[in-house]
PDB file of C-alpha atoms in Angstrom:
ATOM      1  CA  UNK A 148    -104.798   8.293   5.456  1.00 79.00           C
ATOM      2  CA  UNK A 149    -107.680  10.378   4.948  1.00 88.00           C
ATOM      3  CA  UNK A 150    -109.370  12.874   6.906  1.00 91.00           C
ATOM      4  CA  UNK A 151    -113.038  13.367   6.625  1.00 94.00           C
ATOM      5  CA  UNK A 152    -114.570  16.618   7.156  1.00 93.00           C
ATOM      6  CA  UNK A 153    -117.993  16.613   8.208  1.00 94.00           C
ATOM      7  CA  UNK A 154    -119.844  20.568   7.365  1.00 91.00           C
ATOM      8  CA  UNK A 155    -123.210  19.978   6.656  1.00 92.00           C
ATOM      9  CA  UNK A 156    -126.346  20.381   9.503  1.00 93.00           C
ATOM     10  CA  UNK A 157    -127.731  17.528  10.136  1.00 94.00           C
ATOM     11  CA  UNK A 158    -125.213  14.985   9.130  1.00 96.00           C
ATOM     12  CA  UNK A 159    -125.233  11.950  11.253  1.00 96.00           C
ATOM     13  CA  UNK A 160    -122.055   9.374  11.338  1.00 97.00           C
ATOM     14  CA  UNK A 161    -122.224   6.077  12.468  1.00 97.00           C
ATOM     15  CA  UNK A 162    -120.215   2.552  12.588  1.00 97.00           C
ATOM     16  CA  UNK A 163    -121.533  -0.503  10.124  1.00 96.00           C
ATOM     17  CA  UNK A 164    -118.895  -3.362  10.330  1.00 93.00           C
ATOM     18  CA  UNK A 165    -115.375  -1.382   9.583  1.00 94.00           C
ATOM     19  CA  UNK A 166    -116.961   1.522   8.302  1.00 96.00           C
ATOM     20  CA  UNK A 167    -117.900   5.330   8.966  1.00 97.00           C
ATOM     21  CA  UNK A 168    -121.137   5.650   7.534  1.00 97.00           C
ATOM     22  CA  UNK A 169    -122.077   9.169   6.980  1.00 97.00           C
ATOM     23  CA  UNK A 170    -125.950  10.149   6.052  1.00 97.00           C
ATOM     24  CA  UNK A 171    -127.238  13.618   5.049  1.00 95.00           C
ATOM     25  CA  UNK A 172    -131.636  13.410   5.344  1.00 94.00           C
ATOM     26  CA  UNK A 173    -131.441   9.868   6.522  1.00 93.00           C
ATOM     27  CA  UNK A 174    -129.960   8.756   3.340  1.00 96.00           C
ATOM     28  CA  UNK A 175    -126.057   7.172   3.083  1.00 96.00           C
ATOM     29  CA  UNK A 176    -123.777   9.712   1.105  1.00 96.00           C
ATOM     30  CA  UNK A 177    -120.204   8.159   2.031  1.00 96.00           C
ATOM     31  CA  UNK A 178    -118.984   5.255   3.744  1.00 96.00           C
ATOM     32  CA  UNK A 179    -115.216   5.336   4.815  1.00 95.00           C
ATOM     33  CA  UNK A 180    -113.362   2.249   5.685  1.00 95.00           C
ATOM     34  CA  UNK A 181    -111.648   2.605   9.423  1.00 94.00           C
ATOM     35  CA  UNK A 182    -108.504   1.769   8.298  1.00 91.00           C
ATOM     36  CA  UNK A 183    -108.154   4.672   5.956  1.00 92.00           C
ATOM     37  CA  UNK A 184    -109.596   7.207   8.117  1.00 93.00           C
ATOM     38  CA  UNK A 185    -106.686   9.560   9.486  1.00 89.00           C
ATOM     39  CA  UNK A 186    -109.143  11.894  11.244  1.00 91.00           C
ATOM     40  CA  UNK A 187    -112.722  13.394  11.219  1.00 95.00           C
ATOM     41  CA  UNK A 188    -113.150  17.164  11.183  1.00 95.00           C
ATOM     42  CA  UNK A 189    -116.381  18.535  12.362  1.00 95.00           C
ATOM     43  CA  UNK A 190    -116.408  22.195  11.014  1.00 93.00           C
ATOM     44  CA  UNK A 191    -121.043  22.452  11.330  1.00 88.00           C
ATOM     45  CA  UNK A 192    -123.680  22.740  14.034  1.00 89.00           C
ATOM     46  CA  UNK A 193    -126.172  20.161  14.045  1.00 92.00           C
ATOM     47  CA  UNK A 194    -124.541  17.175  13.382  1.00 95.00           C
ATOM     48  CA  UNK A 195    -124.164  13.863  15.171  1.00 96.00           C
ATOM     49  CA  UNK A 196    -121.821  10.491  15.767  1.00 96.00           C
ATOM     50  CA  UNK A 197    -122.742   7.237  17.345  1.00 97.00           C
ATOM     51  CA  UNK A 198    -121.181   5.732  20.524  1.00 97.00           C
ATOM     52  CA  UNK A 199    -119.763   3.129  17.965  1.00 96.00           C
ATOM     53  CA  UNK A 200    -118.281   5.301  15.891  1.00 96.00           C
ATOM     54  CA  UNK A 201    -116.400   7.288  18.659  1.00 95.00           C
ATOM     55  CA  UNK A 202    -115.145   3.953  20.423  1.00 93.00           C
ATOM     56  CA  UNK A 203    -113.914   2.377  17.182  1.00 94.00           C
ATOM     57  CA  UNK A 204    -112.262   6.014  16.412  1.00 92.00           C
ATOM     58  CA  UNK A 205    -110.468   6.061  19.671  1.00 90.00           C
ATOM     59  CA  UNK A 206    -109.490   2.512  19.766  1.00 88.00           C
ATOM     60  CA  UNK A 207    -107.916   2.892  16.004  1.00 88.00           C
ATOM     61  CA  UNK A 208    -106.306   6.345  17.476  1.00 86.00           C
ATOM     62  CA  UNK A 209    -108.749   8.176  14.924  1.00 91.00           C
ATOM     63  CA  UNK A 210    -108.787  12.006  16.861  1.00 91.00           C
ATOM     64  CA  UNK A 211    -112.269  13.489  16.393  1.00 95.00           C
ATOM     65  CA  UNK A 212    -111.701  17.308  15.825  1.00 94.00           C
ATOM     66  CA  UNK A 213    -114.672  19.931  16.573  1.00 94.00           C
ATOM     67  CA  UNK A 214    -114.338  23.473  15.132  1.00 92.00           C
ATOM     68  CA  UNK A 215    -115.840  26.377  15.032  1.00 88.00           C
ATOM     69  CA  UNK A 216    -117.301  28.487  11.984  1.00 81.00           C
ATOM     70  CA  UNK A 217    -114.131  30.616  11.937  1.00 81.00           C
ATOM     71  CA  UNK A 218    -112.124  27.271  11.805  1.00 81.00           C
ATOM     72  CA  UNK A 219    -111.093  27.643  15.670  1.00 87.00           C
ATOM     73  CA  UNK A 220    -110.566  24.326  17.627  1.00 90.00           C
ATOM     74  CA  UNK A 221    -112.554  23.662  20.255  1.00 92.00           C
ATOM     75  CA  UNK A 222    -112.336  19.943  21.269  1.00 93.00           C
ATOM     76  CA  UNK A 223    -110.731  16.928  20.162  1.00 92.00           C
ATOM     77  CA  UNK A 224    -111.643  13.198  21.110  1.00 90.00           C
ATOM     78  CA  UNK A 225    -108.766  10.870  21.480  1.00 81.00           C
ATOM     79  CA  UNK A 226    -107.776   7.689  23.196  1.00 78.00           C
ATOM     80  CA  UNK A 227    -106.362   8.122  27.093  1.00 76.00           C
ATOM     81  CA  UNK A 228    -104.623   5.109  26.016  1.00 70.00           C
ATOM     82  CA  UNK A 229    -102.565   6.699  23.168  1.00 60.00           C
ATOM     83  CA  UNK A 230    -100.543   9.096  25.847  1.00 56.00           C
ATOM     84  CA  UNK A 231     -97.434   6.392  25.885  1.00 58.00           C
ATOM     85  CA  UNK A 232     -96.963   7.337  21.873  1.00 60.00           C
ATOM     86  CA  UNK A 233     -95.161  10.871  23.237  1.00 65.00           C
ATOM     87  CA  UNK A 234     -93.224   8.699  25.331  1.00 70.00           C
ATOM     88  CA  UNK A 235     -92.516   6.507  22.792  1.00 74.00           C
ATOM     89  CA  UNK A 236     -91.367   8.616  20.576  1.00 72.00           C
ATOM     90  CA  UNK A 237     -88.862  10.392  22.716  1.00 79.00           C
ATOM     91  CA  UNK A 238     -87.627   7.221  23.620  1.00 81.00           C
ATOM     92  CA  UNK A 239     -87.291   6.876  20.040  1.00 77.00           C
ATOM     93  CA  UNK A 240     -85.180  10.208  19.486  1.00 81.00           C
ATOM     94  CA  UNK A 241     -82.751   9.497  21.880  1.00 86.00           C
ATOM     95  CA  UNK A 242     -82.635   5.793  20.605  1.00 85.00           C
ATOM     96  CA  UNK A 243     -81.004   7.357  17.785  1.00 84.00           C
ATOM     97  CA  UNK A 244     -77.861   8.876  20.003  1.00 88.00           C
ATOM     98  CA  UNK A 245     -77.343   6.011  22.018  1.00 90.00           C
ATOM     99  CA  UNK A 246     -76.343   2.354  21.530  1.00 90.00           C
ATOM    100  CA  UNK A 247     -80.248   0.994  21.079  1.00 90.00           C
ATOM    101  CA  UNK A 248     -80.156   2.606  17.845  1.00 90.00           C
ATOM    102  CA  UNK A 249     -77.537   0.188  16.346  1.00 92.00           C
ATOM    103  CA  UNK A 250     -79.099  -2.817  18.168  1.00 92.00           C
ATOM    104  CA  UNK A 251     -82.697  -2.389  16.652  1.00 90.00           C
ATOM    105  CA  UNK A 252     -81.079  -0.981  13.235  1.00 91.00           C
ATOM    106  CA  UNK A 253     -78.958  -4.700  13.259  1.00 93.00           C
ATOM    107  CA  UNK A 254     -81.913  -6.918  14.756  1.00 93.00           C
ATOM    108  CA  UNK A 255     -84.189  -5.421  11.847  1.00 92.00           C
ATOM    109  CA  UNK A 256     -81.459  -5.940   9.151  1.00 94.00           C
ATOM    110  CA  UNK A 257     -80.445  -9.558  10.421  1.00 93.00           C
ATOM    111  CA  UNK A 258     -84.628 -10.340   9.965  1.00 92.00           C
ATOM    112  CA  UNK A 259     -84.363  -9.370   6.716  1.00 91.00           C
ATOM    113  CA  UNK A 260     -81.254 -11.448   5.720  1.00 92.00           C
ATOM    114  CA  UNK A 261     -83.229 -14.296   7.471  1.00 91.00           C
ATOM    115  CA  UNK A 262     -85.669 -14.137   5.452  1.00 90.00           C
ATOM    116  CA  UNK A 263     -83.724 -13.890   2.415  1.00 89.00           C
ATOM    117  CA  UNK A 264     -82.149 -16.887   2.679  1.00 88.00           C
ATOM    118  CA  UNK A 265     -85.276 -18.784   3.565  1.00 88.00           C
ATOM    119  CA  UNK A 266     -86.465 -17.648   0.738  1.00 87.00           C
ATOM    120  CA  UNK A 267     -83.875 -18.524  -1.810  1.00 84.00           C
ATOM    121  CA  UNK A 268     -83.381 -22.042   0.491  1.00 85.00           C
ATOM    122  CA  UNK A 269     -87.188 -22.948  -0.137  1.00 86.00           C
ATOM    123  CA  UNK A 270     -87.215 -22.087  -3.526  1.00 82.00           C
ATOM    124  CA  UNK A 271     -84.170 -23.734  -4.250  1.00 82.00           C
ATOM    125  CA  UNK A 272     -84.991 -28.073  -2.732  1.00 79.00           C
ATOM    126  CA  UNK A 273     -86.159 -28.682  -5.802  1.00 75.00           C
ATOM    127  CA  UNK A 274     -83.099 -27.687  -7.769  1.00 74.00           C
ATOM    128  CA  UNK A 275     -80.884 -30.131  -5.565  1.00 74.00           C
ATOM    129  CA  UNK A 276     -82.580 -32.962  -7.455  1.00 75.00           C
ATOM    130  CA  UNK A 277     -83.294 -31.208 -11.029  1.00 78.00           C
ATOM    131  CA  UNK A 278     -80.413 -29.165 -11.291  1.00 80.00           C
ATOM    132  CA  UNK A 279     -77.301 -29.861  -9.210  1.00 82.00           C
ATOM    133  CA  UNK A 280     -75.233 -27.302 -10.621  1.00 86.00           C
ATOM    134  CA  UNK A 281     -78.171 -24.483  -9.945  1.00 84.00           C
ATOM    135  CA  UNK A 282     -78.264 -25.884  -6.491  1.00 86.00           C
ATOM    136  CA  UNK A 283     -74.325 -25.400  -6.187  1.00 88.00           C
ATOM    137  CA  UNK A 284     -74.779 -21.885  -6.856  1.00 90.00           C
ATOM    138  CA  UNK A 285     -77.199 -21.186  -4.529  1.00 89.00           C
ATOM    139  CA  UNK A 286     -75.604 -22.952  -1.683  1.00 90.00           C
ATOM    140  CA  UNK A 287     -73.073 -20.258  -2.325  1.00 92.00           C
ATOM    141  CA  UNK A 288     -75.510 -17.420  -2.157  1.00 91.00           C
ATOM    142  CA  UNK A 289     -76.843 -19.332   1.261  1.00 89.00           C
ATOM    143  CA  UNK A 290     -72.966 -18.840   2.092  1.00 92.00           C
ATOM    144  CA  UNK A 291     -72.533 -15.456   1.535  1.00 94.00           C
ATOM    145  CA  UNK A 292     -75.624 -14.413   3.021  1.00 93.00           C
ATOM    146  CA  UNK A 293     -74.962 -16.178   6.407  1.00 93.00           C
ATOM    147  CA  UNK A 294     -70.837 -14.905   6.219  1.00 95.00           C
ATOM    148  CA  UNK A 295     -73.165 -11.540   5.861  1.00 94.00           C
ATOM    149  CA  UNK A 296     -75.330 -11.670   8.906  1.00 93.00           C
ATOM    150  CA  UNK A 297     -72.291 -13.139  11.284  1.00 94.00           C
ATOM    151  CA  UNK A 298     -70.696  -9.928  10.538  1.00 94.00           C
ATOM    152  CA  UNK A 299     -73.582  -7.340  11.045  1.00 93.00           C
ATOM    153  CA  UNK A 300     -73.839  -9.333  14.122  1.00 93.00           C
ATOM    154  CA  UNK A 301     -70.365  -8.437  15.367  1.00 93.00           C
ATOM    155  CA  UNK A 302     -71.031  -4.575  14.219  1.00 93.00           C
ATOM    156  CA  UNK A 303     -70.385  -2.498  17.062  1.00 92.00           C
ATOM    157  CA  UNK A 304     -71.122   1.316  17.786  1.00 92.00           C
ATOM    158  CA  UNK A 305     -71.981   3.803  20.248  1.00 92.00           C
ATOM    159  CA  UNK A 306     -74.780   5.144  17.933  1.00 91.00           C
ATOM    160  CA  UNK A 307     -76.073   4.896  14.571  1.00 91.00           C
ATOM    161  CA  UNK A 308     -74.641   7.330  12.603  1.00 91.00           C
ATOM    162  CA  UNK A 309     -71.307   5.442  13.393  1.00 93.00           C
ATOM    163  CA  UNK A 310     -72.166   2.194  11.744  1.00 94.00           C
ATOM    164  CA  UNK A 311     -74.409   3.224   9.127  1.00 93.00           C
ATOM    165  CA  UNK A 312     -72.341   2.549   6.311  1.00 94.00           C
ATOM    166  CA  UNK A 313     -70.952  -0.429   7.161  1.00 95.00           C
ATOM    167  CA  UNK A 314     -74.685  -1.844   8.212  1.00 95.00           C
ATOM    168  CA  UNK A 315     -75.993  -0.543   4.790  1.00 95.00           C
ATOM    169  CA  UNK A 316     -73.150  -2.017   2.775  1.00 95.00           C
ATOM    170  CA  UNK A 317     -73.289  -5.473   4.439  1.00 95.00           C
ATOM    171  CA  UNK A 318     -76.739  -5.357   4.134  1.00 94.00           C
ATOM    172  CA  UNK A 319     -76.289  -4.102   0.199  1.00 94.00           C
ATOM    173  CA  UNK A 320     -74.159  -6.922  -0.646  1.00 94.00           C
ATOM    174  CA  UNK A 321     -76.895  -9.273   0.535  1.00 94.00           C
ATOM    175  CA  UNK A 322     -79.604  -7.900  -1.624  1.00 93.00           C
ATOM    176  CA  UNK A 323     -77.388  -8.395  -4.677  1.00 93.00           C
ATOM    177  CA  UNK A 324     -76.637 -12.132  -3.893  1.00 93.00           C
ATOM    178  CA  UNK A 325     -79.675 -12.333  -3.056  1.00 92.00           C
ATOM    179  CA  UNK A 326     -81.303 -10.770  -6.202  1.00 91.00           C
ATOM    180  CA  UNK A 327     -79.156 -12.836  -8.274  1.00 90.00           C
ATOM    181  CA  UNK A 328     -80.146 -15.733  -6.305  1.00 89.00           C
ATOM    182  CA  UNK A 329     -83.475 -14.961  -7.143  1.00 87.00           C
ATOM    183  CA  UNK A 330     -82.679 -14.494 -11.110  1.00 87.00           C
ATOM    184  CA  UNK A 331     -81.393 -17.934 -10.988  1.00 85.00           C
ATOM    185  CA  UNK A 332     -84.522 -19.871  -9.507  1.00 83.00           C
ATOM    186  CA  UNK A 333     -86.296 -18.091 -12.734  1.00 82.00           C
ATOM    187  CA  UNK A 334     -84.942 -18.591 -14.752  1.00 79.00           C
ATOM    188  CA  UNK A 335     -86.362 -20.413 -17.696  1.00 72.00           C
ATOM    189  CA  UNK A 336     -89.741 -19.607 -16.308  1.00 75.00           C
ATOM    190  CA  UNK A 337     -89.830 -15.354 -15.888  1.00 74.00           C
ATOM    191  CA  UNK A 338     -87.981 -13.426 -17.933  1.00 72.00           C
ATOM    192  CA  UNK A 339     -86.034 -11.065 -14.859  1.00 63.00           C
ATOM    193  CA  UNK A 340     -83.407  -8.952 -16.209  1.00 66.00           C
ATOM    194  CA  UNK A 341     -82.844  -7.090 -12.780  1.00 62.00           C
TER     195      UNK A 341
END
């Protein structure tokens, strides 16, 4: 993310589709896609920013920071929406001493296997008619990726830190099936040494 520091008198900012557009003497200098914008500094007198602007700053969470020439705060814009991200957060920090840690650490890992195997299984209905013994071998990877997932499922801890390893190697021994599941759809077609 980038911040944008406006210090020049007279600079004027405003909002043109999903863009800052910033204009020194009526003329654009800099146009800075929303998405990239982290936060915009105003450090001069004289300047000036559009109703646009400001909305589609505070909806994005974009703070709008006003300083003084010594570089002292003396306002910020933000959202009144964005005050649940503190709670959020804490909620967040003690997720990781309690028992939600483990569940959204194992619901995030499980997705992932998911999707591995649909991957590999989509990839791989074409081999059941061209190549039966490819197919074989990635029914077996479709194996050991759902024998994987059952037992993350069954993973139990108090907190995270107690089930780490054993969530990180189950889900390690997935990625290698899965990688090699990968090398074997392939093959023939993209050279994949790893």
């Amino acid at each position: 993310m980038e911040e944008v520091i406006i210090g020049e008198y007279g600079t004027t900012l405003g909002k043109k589709s999903e863009r800052l557009i910033i204009r020194q003497k009526g003329k654009v200098v800099r146009e800075v896609p929303f998405f990239k914008l982290g936060a915009l500094t105003f450090i001069s007198k004289g300047c000036s920013i559009s109703v646009d602007a400001i909305r589609e700053c505070v909806e994005r969470g974009i703070h709008i920071n006003f300083l003084d020439f010594t570089g002292q705060p003396y306002a910020r814009l933000s959202s009144p929406n964005l005050t649940g991200t503190v709670k959020t957060r804490r909620e967040q920090l003690q997720a990781y001493q309690d028992d939600r840690g483990v569940t959204l650490a194992k619901a995030f890992i499980i997705a992932n296997l998911k999707n591995k195997l649909n991957i590999i299984r989509y990839f791989s209905r074409h081999r059941k008619e061209q190549n039966r013994e490819v197919f074989r071998k990635l029914e077996e990877y479709f194996a050991e990726i759902e024998k994987n997932t059952v037992l993350l499922e069954k993973v139990q801890g108090a907190k995270i830190d107690d089930v780490r390893g054993e969530m990180m190697g189950i889900e390690g021994r997935s990625g290698r099936v899965y990688w090699e599941g990968v090398k074997l759809i392939l093959e023939g077609n993209v050279v994949f040494p790893g």
